[in-house]
Backbone as JSON Lines, residues from 0, in Angstrom:
{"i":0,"aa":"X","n":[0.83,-1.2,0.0],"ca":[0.0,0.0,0.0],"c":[0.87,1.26,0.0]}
{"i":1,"aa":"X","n":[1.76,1.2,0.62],"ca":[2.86,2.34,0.79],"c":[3.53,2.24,-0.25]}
{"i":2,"aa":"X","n":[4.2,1.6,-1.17],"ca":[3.88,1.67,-2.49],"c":[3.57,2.46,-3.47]}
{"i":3,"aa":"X","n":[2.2,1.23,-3.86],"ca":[1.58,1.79,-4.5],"c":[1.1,3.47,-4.13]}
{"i":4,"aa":"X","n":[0.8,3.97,-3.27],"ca":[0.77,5.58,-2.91],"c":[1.51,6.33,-2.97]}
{"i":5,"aa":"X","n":[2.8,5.79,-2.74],"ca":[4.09,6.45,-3.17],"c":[4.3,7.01,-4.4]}
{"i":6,"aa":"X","n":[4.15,5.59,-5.12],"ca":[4.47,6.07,-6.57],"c":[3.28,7.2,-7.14]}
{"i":7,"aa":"X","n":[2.02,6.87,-6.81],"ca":[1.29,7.65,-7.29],"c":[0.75,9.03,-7.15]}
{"i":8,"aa":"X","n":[2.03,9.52,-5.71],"ca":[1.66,10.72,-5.8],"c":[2.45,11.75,-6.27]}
{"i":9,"aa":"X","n":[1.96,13.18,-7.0],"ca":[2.45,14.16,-7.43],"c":[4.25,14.63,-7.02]}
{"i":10,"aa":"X","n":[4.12,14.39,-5.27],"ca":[5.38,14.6,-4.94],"c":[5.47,14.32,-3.54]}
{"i":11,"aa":"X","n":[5.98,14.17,-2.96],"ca":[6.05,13.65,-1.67],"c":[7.23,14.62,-0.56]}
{"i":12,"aa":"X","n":[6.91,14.69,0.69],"ca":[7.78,15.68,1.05],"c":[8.17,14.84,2.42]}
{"i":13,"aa":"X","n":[9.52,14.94,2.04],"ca":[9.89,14.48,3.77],"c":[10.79,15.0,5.01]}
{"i":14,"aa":"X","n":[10.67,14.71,5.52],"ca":[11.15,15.64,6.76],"c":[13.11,15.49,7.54]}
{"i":15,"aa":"X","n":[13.33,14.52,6.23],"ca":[15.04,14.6,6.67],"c":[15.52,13.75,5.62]}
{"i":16,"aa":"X","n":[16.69,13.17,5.0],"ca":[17.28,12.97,4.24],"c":[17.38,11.15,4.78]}
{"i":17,"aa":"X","n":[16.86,10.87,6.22],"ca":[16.97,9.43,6.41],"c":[15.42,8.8,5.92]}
{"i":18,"aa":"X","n":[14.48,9.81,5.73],"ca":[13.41,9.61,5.55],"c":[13.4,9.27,4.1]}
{"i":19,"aa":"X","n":[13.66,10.41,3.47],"ca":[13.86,10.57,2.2],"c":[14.59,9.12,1.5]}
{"i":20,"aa":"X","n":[15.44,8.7,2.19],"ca":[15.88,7.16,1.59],"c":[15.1,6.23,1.99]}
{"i":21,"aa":"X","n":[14.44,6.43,3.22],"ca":[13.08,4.86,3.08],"c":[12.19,5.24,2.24]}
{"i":22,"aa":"X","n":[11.93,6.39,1.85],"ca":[11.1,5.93,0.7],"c":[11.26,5.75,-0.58]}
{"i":23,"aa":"X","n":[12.42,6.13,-0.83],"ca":[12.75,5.75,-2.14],"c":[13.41,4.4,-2.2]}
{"i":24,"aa":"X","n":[13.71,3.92,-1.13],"ca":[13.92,2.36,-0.73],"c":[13.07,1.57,-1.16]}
{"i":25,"aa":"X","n":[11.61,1.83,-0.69],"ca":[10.29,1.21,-0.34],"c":[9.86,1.49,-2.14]}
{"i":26,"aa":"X","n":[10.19,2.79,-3.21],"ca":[9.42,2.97,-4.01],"c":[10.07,3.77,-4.72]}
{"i":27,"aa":"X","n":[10.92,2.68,-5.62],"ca":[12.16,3.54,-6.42],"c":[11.84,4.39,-7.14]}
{"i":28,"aa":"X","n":[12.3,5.22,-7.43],"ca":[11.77,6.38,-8.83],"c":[10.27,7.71,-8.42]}
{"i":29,"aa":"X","n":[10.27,7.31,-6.72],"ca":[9.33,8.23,-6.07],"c":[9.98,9.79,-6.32]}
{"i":30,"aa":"X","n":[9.13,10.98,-6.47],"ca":[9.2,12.09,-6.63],"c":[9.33,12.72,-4.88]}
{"i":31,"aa":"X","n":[10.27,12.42,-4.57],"ca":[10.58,12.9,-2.88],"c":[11.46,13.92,-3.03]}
{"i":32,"aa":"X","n":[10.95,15.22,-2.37],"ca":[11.82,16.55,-1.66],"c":[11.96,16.42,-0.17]}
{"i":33,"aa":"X","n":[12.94,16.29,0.39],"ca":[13.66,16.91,1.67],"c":[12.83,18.47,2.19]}
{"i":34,"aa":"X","n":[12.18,18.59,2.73],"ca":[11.86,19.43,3.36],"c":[12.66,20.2,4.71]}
{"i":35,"aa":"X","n":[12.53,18.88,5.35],"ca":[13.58,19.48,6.8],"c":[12.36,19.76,7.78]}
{"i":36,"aa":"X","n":[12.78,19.72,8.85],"ca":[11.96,20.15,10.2],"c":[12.29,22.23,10.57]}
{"i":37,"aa":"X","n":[11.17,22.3,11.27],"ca":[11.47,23.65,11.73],"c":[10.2,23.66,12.56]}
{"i":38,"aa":"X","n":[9.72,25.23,13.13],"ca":[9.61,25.58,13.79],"c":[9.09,27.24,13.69]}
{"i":39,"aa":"X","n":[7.94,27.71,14.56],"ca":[7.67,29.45,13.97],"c":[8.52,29.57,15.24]}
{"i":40,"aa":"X","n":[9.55,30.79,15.0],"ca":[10.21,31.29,16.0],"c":[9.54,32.48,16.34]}
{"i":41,"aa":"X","n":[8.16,32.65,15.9],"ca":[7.63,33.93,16.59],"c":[7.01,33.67,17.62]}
{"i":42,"aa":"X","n":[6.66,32.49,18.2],"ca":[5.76,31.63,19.22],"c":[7.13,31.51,20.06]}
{"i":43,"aa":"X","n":[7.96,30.37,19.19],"ca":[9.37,29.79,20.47],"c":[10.49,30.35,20.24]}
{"i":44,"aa":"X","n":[10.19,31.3,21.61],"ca":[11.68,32.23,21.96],"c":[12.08,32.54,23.03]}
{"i":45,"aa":"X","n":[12.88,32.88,23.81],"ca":[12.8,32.87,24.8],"c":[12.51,34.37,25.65]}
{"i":46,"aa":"X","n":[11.51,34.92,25.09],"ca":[10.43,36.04,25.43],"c":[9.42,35.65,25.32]}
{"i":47,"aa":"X","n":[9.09,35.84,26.34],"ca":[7.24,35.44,26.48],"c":[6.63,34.77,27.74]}
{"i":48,"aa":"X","n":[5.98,34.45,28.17],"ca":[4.71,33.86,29.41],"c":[5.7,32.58,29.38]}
{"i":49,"aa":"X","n":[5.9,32.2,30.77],"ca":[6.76,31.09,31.42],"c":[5.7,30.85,32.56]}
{"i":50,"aa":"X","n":[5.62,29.24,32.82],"ca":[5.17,28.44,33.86],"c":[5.63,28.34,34.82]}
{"i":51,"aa":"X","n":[5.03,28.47,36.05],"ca":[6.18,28.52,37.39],"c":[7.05,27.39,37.65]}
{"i":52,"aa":"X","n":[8.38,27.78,37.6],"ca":[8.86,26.5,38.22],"c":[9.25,25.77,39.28]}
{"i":53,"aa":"X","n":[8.35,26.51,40.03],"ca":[8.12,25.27,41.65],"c":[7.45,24.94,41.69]}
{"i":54,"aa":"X","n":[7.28,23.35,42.03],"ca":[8.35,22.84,42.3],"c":[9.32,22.45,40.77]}
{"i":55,"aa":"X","n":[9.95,22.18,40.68],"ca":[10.96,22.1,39.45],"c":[10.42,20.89,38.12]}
{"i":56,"aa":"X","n":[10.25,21.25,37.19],"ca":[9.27,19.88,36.46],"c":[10.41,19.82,35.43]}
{"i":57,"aa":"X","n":[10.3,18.42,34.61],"ca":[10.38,18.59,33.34],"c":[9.38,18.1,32.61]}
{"i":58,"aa":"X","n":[9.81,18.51,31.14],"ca":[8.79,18.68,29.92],"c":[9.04,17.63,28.9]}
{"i":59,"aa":"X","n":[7.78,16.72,28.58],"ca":[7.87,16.22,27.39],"c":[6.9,16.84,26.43]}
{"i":60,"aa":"X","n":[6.66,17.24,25.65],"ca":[5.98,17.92,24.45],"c":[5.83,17.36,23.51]}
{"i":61,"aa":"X","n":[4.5,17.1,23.26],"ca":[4.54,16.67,21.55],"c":[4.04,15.06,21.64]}
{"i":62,"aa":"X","n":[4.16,14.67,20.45],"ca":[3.41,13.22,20.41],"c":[4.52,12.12,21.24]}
{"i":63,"aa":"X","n":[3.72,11.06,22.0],"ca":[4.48,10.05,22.34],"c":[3.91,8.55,21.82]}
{"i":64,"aa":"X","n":[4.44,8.52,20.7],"ca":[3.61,6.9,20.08],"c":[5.06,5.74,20.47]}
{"i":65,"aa":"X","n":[4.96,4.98,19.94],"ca":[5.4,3.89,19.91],"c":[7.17,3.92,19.68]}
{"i":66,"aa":"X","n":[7.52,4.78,18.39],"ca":[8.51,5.26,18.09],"c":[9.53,5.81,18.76]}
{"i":67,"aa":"X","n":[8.83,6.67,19.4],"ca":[9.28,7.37,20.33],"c":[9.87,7.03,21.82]}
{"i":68,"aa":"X","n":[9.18,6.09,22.04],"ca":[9.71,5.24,23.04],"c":[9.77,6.21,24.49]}
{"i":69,"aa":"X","n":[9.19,7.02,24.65],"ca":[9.1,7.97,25.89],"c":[8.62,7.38,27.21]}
{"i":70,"aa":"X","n":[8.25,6.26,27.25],"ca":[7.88,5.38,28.88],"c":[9.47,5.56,29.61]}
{"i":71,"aa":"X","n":[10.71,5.7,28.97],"ca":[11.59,5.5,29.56],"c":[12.3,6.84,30.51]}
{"i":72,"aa":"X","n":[11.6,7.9,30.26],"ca":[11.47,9.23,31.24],"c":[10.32,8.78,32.48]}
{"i":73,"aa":"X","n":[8.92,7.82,32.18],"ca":[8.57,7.71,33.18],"c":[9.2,6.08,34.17]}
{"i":74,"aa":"X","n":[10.18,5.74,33.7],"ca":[10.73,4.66,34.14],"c":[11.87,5.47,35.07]}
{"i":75,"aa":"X","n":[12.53,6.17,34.46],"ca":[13.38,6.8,35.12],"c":[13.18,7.61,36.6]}
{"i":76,"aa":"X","n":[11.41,8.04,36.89],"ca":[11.45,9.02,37.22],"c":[11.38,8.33,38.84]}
{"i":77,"aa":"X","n":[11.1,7.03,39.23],"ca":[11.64,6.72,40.73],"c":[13.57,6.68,41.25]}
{"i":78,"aa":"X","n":[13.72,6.86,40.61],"ca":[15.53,7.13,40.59],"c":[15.11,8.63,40.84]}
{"i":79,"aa":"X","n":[14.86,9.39,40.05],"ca":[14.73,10.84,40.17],"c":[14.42,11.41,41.62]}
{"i":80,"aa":"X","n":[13.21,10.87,41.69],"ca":[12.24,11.43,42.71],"c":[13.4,11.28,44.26]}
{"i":81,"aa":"X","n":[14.49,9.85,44.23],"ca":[15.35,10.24,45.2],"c":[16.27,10.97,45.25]}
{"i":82,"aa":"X","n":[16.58,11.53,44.71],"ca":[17.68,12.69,45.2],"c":[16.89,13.91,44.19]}
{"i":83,"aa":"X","n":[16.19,14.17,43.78],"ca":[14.77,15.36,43.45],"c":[13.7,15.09,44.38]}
{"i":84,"aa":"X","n":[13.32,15.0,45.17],"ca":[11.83,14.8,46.06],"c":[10.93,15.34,45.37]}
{"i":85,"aa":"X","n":[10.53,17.01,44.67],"ca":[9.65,17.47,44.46],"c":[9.84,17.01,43.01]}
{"i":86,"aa":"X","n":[10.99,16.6,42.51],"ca":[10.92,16.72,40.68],"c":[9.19,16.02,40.1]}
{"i":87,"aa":"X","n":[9.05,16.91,39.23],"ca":[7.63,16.65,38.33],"c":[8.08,15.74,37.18]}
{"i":88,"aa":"X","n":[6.96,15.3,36.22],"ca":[7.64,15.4,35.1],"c":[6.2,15.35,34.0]}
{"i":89,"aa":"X","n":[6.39,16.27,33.31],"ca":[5.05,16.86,32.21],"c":[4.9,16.44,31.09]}
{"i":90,"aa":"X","n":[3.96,15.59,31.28],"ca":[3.66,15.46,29.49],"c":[2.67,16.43,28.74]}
{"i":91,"aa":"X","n":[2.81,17.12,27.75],"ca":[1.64,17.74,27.41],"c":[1.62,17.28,25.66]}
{"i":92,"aa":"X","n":[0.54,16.99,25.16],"ca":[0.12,16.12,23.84],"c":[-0.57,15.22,24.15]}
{"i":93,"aa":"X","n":[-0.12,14.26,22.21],"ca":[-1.1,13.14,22.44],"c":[0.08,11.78,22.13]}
{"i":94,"aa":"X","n":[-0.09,11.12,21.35],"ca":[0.0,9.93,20.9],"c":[-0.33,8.59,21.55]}
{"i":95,"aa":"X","n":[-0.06,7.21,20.57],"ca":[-0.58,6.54,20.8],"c":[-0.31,5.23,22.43]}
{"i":96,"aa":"X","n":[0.91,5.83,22.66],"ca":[1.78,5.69,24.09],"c":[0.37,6.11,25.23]}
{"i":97,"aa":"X","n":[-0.27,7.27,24.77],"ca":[-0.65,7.65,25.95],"c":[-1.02,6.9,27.43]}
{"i":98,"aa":"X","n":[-2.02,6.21,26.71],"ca":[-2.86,5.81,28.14],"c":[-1.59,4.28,29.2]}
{"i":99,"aa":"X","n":[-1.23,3.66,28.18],"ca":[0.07,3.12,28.58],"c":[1.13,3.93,29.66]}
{"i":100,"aa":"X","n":[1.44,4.82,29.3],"ca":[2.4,5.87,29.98],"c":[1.3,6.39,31.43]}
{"i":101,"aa":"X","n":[0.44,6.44,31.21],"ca":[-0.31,6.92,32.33],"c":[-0.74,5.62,33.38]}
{"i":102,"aa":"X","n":[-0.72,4.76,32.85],"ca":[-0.87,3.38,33.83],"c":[0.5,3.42,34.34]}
{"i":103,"aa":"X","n":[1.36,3.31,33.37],"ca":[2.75,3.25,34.39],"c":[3.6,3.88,34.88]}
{"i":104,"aa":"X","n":[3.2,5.26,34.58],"ca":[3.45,6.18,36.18],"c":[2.59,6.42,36.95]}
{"i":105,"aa":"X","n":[1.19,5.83,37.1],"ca":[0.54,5.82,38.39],"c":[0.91,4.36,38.95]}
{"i":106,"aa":"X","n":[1.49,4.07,38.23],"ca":[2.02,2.34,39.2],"c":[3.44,2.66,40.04]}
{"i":107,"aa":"X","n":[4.62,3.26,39.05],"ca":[5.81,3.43,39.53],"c":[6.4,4.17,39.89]}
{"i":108,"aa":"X","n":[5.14,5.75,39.75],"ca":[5.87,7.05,40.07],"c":[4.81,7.15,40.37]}
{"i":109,"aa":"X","n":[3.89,7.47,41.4],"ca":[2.24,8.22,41.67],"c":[2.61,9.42,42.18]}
{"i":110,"aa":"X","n":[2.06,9.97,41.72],"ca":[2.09,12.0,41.86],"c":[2.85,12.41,41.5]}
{"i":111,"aa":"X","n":[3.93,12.24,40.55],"ca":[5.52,12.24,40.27],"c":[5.28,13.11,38.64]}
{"i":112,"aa":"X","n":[4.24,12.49,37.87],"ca":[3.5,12.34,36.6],"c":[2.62,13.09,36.15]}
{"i":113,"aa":"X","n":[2.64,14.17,35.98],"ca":[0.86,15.12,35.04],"c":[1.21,14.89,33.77]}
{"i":114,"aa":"X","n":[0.03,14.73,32.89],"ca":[-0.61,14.28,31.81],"c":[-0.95,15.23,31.33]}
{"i":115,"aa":"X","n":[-1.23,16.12,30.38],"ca":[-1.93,17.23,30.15],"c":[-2.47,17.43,28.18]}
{"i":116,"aa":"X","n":[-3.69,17.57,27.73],"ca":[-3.63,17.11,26.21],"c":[-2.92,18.0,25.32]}
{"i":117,"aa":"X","n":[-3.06,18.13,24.47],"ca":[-2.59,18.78,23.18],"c":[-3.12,20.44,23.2]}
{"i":118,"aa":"X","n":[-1.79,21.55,23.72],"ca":[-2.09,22.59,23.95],"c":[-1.5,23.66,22.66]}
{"i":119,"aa":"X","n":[-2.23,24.98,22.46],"ca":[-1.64,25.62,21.32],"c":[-0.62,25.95,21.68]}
{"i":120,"aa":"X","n":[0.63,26.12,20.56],"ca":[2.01,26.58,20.34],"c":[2.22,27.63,20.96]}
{"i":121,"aa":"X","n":[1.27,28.73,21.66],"ca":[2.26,29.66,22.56],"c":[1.86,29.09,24.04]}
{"i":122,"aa":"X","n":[0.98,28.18,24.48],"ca":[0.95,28.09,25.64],"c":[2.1,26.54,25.96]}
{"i":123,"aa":"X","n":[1.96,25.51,24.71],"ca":[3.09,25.22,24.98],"c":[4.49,25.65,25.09]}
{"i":124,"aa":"X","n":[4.99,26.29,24.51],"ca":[6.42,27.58,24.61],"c":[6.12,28.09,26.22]}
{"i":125,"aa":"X","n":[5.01,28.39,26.72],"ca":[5.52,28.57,28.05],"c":[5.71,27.91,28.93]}
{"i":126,"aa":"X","n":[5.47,26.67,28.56],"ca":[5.34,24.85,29.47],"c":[7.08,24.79,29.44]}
{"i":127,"aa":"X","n":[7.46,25.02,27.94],"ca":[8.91,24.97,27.64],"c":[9.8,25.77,28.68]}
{"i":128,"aa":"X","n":[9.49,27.1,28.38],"ca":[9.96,28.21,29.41],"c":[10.52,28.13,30.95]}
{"i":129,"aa":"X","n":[9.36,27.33,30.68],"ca":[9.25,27.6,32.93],"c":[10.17,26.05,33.09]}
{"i":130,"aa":"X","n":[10.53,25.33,32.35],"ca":[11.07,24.06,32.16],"c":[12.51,23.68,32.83]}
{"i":131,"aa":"X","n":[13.1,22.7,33.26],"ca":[14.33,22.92,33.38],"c":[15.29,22.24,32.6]}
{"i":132,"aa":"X","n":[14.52,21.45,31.9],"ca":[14.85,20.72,30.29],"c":[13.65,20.04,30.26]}
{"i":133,"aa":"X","n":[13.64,19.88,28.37],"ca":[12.7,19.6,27.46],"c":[13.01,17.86,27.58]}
{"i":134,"aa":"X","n":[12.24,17.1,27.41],"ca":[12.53,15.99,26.99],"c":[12.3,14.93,25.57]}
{"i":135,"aa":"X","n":[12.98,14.31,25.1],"ca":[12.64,14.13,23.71],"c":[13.7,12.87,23.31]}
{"i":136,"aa":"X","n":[13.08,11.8,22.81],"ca":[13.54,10.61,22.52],"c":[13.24,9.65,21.34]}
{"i":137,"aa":"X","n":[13.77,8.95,21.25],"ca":[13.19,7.74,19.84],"c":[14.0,6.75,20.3]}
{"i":138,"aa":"X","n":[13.28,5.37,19.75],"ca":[14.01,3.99,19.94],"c":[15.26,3.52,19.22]}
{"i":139,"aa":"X","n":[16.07,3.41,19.32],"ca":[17.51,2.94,18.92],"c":[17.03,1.93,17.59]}
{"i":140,"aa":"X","n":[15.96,1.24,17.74],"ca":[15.62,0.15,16.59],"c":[14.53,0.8,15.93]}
{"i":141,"aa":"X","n":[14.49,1.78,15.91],"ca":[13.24,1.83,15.54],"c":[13.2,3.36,14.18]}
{"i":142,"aa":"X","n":[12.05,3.68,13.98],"ca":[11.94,5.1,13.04],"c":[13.74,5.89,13.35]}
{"i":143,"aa":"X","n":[14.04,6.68,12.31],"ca":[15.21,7.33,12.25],"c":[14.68,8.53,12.0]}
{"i":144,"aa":"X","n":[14.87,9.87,12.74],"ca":[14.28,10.88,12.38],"c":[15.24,12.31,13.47]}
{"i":145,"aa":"X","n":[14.49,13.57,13.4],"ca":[15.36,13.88,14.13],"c":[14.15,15.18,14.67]}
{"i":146,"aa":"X","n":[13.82,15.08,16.2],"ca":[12.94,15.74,16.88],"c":[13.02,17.26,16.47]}
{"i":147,"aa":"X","n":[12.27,17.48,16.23],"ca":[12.18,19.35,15.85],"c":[11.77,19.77,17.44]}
{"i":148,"aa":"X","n":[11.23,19.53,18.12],"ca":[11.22,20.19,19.72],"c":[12.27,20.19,20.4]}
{"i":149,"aa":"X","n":[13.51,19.91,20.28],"ca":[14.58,20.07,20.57],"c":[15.3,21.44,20.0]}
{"i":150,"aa":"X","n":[14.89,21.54,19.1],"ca":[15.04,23.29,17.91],"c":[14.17,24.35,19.16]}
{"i":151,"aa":"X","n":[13.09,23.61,19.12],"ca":[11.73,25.07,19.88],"c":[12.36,24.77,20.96]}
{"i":152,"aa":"X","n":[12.77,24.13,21.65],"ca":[13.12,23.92,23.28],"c":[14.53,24.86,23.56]}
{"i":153,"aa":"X","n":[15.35,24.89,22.58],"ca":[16.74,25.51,22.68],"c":[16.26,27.36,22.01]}
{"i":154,"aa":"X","n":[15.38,27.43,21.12],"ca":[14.96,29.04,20.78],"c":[14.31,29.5,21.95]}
{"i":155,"aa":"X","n":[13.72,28.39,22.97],"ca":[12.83,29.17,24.19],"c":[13.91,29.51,25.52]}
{"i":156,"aa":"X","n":[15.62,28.85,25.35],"ca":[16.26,29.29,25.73],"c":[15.71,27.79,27.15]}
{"i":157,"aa":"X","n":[15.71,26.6,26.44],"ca":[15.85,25.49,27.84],"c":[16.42,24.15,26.94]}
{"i":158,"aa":"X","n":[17.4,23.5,27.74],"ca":[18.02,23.05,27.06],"c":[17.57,21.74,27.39]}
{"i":159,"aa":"X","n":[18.07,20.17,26.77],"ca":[17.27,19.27,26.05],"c":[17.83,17.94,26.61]}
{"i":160,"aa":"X","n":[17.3,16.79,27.13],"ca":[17.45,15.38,27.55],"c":[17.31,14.75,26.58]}
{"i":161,"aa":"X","n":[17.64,14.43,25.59],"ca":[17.64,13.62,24.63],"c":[18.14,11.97,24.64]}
{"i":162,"aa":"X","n":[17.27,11.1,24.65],"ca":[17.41,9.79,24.29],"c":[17.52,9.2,23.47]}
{"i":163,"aa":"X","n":[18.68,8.52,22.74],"ca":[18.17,7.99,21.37],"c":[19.24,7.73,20.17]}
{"i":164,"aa":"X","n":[19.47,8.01,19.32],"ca":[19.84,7.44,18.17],"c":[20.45,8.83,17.34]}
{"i":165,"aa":"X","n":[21.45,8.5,16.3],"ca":[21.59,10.03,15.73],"c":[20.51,9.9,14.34]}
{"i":166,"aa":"X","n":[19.94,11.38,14.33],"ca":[21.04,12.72,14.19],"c":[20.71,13.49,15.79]}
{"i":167,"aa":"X","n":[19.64,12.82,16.25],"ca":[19.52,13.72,17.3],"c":[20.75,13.78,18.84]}
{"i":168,"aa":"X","n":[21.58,12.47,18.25],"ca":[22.32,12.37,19.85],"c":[23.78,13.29,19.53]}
{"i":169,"aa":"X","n":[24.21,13.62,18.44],"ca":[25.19,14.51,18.08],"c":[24.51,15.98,18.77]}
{"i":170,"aa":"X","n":[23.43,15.95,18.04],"ca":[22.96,17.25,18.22],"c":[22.8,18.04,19.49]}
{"i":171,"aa":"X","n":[22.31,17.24,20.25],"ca":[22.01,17.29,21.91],"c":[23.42,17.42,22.73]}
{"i":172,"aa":"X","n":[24.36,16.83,22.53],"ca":[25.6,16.37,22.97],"c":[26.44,18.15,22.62]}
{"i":173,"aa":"X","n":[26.11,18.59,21.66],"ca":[26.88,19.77,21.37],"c":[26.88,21.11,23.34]}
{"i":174,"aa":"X","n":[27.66,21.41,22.98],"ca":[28.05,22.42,24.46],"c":[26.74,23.39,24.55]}
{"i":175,"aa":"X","n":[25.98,23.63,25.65],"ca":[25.09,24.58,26.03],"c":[23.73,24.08,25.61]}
{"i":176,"aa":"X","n":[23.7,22.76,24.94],"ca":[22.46,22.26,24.57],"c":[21.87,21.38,25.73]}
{"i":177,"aa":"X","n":[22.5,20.71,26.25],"ca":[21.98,19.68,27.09],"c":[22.76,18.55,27.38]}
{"i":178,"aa":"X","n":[21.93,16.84,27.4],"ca":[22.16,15.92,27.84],"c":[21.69,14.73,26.8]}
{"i":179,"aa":"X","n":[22.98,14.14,26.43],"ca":[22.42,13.4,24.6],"c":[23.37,11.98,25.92]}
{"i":180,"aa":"X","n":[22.07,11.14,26.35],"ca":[22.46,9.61,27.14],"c":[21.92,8.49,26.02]}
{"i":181,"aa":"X","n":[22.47,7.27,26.47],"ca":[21.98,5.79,26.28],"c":[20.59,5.78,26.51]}
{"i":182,"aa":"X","n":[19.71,4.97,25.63],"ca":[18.37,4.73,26.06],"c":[18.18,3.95,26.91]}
{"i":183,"aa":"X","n":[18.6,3.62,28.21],"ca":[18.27,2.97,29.32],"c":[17.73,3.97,30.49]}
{"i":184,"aa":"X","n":[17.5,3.48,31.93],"ca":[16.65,4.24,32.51],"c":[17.6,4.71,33.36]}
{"i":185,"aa":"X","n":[18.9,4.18,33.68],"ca":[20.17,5.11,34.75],"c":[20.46,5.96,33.74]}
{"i":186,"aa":"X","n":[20.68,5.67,32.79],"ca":[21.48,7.04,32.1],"c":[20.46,8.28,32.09]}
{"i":187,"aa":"X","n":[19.14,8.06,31.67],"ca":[18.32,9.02,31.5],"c":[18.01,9.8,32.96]}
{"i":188,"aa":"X","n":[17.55,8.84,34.04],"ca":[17.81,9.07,35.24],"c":[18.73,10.29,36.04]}
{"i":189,"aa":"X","n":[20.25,9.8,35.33],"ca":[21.26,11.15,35.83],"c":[21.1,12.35,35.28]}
{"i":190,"aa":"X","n":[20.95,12.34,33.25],"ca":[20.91,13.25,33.17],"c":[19.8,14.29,33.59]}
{"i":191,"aa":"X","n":[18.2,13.65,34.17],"ca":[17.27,14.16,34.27],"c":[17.99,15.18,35.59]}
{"i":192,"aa":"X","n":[18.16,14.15,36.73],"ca":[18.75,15.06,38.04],"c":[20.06,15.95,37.51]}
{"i":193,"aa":"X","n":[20.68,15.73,36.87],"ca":[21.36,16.59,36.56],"c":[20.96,18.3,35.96]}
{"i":194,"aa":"X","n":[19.96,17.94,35.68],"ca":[19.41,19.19,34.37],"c":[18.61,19.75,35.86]}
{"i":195,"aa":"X","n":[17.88,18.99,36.85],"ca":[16.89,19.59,37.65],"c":[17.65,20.2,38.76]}
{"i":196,"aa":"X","n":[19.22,19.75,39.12],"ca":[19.98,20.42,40.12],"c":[21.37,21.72,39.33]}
{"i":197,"aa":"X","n":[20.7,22.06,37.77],"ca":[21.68,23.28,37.69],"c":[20.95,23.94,36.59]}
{"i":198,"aa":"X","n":[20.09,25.19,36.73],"ca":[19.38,25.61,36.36],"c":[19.97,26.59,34.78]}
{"i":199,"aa":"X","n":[19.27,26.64,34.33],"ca":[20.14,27.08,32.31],"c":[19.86,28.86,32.75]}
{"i":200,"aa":"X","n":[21.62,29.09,33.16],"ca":[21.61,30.56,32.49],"c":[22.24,31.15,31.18]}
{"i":201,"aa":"X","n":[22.05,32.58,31.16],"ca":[22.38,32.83,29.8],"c":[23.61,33.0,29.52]}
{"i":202,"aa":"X","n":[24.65,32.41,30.03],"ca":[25.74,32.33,30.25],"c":[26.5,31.18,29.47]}
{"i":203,"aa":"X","n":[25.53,29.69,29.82],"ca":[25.74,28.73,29.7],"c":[24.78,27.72,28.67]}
{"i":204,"aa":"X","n":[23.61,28.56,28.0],"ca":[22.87,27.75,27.19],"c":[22.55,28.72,25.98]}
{"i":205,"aa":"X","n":[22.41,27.47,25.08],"ca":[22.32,28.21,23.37],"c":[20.53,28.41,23.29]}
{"i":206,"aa":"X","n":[20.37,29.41,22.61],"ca":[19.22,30.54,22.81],"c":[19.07,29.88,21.06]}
C-alpha cells in the first residue's frame, strides 16, 4: 500500500534525508523533496509567558507513540524522585503511548507524573519556558528521524534530555544544549537530576 501511494503521488515531502531514503527504498523512482523540520520562531523564543517552576518539572511535548519510546522518562522518574523529592515530570500532547504511559506512572511514580492534552504553540512555549529541560527521545531500533522540539526547546532558551539514536544524539551532545544519554533508565535518570539540580543561564545555554 505504501507503495503503491508512493508512486502515485504528485510529490512527496519528507522531513530529513533518512526519511527521504526509506522511501525511495520502499518505491524507487518516487518524486521525494527533503523538506527538513522547523519551527515558527515567533511563538518559540525565549520572550514570552513562562510556567512557574516550583516545584521544578520537566517537559515532554509533543506526540508520544510507539517510536518514540518515551515510557523510559517515566521509568526513570523513581531514581529521580530520590535525590529530586519534588521533581515533576510533564507530558503535554497526544499519541498513541498515551494511556500506557499513564498506567505506568501511576504504578511506579504516583504523583511524580501530570498528563496534560494537546495545547496551542504559545501556551506550549511557556510549558517549555518555565522548564528545566525539554525531553525528547526515539528507539535505537526503531523510526530514524530527528525531533524538531529540541530546535523550539533551545529558541525558548531550555536546554534538552535527549534519548536515542543520531542525528539527534550529536545534536544534543553539542556544548550549552543539554544531555544526549543511552536509552536505558540510569542514564536518562542522571541526566534528568542533573538538568533539575543546575538551572540554564544565559551564560551557559544556546538561545
Amino acid at each position: 500500500l505504501e507503495r503503491f501511494t508512493f508512486r502515485g503521488a504528485a510529490a512527496i515531502a519528507s522531513v530529513s534525508p533518512e526519511v527521504t531514503a526509506r522511501v525511495e527504498a520502499i518505491a524507487p523512482g518516487s518524486r521525494v523533496v527533503t523538506v527538513g523540520n522547523g519551527f515558527d520562531e515567533s511563538l518559540f523564543a525565549a520572550e514570552g509567558d513562562r510556567r512557574p517552576a516550583t516545584p521544578p518539572y520537566l517537559l515532554y511535548a509533543g506526540t508520544a507513540s510507539e517510536v518514540h519510546g518515551a515510557g523510559i522518562f517515566v521509568e526513570a522518574m523513581p531514581h529521580v524522585r530520590e535525590q529530586v523529592p519534588d521533581a515533576r515530570l510533564v507530558f503535554v500532547g497526544q499519541g498513541a503511548d498515551r494511556s500506557e504511559l499513564e498506567a505506568r506512572a501511576a504504578r511506579i511514580a504516583p504523583g511524580a507524573v501530570t498528563f496534560l492534552p494537546r495545547a496551542a504553540p504559545r501556551k506550549t512555549a511557556a510549558w517549555i519556558r518555565g522548564a528545566r529541560a525539554t525531553l525528547a527521545s526515539l528507539r535505537p531500533d526503531g523510526y530514524t528521524a530527528f525531533p524538531t522540539k529540541m530546535l523550539a526547546s533551545l529558541a525558548c532558551g531550555t536546554r534538552v534530555v535527549y534519548s536515542g539514536p543520531e542525528p539527534g544524539r550529536s545534536f544534543a551532545a553539542a556544548p550549552g544544549r543539554g544531555w544526549s544519554v543511552d536509552y536505558e533508565p540510569a542514564a536518562v535518570a542522571s541526566a534528568k537530576v542533573a538538568a533539575l539540580q543546575s538551572p540554564c543561564s544565559e551564560d551557559d545555554c544556546v538561545g
